[in-house]
Short mmCIF file of C-alpha atoms and ligand atoms in Angstrom, two decimals:
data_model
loop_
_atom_site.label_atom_id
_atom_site.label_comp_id
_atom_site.label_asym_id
_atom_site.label_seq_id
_atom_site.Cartn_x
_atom_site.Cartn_y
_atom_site.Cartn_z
CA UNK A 9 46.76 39.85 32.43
CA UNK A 10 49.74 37.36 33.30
CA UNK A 11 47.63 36.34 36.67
CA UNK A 12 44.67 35.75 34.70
CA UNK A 13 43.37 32.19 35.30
CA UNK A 14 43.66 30.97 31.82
CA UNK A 15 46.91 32.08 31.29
CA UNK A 16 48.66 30.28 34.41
CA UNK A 17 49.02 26.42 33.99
CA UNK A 18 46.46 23.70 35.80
CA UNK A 19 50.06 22.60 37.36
CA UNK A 20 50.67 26.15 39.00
CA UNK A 21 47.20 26.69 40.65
CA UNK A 22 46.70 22.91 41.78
CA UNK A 23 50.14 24.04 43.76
CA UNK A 24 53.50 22.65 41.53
CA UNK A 25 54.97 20.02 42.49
CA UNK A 26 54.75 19.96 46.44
CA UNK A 27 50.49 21.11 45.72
CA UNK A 28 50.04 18.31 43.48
CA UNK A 29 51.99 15.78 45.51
CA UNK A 30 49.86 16.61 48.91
CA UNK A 31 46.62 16.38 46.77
CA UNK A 32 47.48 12.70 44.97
CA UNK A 33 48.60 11.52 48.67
CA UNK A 34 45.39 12.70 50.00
CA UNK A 35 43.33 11.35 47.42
CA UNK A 36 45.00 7.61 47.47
CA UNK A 37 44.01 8.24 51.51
CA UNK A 38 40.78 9.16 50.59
CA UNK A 39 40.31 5.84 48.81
CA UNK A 40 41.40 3.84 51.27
CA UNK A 41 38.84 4.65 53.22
CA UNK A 42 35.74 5.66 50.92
CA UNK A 43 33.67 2.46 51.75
CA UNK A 44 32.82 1.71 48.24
CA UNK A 45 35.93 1.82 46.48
CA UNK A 46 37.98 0.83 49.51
CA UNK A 47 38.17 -2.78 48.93
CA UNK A 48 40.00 -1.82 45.65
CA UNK A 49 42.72 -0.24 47.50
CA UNK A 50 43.55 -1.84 50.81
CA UNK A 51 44.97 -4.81 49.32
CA UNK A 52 47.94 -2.80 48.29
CA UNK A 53 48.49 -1.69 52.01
CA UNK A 54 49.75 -5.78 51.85
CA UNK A 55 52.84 -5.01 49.41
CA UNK A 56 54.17 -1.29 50.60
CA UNK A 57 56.60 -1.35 47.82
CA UNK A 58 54.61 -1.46 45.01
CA UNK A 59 52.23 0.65 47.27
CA UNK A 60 55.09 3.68 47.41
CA UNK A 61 55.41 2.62 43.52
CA UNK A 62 51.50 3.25 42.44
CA UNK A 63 51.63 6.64 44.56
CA UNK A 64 54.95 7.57 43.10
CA UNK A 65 52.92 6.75 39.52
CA UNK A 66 49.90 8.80 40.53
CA UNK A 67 51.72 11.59 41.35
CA UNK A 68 53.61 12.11 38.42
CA UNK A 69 50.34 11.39 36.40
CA UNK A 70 49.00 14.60 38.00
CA UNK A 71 52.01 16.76 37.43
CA UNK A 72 52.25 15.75 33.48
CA UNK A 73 48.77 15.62 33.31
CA UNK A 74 48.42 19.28 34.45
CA UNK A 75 51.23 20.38 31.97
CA UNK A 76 54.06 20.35 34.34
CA UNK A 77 57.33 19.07 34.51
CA UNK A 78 57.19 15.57 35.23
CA UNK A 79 57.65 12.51 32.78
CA UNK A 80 54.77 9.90 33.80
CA UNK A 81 56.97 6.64 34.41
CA UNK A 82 53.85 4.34 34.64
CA UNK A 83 51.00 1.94 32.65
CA UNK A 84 49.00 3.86 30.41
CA UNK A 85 45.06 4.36 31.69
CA UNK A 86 43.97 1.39 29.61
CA UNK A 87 46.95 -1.40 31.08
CA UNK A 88 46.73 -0.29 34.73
CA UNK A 89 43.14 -0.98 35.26
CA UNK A 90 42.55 -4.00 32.81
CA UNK A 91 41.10 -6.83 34.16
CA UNK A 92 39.78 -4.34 37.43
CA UNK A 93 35.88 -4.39 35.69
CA UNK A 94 35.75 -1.17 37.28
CA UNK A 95 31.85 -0.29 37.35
CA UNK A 96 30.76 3.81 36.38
CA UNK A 97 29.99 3.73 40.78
CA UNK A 98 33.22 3.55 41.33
CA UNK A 99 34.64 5.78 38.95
CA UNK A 100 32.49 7.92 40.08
CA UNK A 101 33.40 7.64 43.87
CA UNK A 102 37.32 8.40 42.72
CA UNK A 103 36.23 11.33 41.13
CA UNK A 104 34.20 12.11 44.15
CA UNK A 105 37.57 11.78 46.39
CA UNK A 106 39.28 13.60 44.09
CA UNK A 107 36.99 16.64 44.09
CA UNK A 108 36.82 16.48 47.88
CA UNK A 109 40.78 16.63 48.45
CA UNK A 110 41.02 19.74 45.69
CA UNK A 111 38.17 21.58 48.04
CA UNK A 112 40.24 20.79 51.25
CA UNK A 113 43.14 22.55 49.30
CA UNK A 114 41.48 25.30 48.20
CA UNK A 115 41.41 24.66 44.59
CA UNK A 116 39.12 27.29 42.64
CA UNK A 117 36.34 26.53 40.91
CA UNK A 118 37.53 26.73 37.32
CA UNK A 119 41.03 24.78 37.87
CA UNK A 120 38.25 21.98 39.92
CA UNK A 121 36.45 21.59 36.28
CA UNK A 122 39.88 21.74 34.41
CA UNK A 123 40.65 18.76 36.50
CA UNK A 124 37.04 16.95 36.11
CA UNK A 125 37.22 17.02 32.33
CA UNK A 126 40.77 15.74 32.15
CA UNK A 127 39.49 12.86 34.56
CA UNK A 128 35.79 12.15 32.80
CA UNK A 129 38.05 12.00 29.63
CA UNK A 130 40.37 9.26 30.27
CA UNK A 131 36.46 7.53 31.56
CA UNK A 132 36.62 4.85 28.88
CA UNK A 133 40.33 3.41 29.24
CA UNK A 134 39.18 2.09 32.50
CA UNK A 135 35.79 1.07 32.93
CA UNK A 136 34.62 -2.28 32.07
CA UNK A 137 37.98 -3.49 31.19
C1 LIG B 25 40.11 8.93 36.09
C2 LIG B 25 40.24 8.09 37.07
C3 LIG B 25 41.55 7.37 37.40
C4 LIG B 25 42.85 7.74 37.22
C5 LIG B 25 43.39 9.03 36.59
C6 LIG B 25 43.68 6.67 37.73
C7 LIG B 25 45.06 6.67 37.73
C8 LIG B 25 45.85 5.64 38.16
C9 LIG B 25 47.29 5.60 38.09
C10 LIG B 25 48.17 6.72 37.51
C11 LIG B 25 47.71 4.43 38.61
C12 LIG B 25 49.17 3.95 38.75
C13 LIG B 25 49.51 3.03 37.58
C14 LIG B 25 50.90 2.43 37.71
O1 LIG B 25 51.43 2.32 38.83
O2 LIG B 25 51.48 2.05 36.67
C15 LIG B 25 46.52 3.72 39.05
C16 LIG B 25 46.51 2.51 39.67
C17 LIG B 25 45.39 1.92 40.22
N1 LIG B 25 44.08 2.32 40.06
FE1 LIG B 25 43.48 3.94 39.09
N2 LIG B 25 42.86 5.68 38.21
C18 LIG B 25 41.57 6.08 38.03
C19 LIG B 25 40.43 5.36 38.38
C20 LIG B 25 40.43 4.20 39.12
C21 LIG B 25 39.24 3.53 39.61
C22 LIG B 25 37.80 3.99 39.33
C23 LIG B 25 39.66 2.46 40.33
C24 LIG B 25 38.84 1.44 41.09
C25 LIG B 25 37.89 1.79 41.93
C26 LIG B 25 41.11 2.44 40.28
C27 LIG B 25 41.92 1.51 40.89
C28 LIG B 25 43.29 1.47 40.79
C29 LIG B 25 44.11 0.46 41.46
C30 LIG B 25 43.60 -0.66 42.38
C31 LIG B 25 45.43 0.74 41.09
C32 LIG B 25 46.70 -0.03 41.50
C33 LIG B 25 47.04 -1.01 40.39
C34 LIG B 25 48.28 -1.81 40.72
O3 LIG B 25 48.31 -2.47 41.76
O4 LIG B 25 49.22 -1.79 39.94
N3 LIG B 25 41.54 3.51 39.53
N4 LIG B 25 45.40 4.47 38.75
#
């Protein structure tokens, strides 16, 4: 019973800390070269500082976000992308990389759709604004 899926955290099977760190990495890689959504991203190849600073943020986001034990030091959803007009394509495309990195890892099915709804929920802090 204590190994049972829904009793272990999203933070524990997407890996802890050093898991979750490899798959936010992988998926800011994955943007920067996902041809529509790239264009978004490069830029901030220009400015590695605040580059190391956005990863640094996204990381974190995934840790708290999963219930673990990380404070999230960043914007909130709604004041990082504002002004972006991200379009539903594009959100899409992220969640796209996203799913792609937590199949390369090996992430189950169930902890996959734990992650999708915790992404298509946070879906109206960012697009269009
Ligand atoms: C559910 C989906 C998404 C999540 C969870 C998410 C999460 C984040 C986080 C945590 C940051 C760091 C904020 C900070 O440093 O304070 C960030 C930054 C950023 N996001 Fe997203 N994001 C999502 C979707 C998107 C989409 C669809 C795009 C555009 C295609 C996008 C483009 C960016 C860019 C360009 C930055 C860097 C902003 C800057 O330079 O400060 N994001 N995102």
């Amino acid at each position: 019973m204590e190994n049972d899926a829904k009793q272990t955290s999203l933070y524990e099977r997407l890996g802890g800390t050093d898991g979750i760190t490899t798959i936010a990495e992988e998926v800011i890689d994955a943007h920067m070269v996902n041809p529509s959504i790239k264009a978004r991203f490069l830029p901030l190849k220009d400015n590695p500082e605040h580059l190391a600073e956005v990863r640094k943020h996204v990381i974190e986001f995934f840790i708290m976000g999963s219930g673990g034990p990380q404070q999230y030091s960043g914007k909130d959803m709604h004041s990082a992308h504002i002004g972006m007009n991200i379009n539903q394509g594009e959100y899409m495309s992220v969640i796209d990389d996203v799913m792609s990195v937590l199949d390369k890892n090996n992430i189950d099915e169930q902890s996959k759709k734990d992650v999708l709804a915790i992404l298509y929920s946070l879906k109206d802090q960012m697009i269009g604004v």
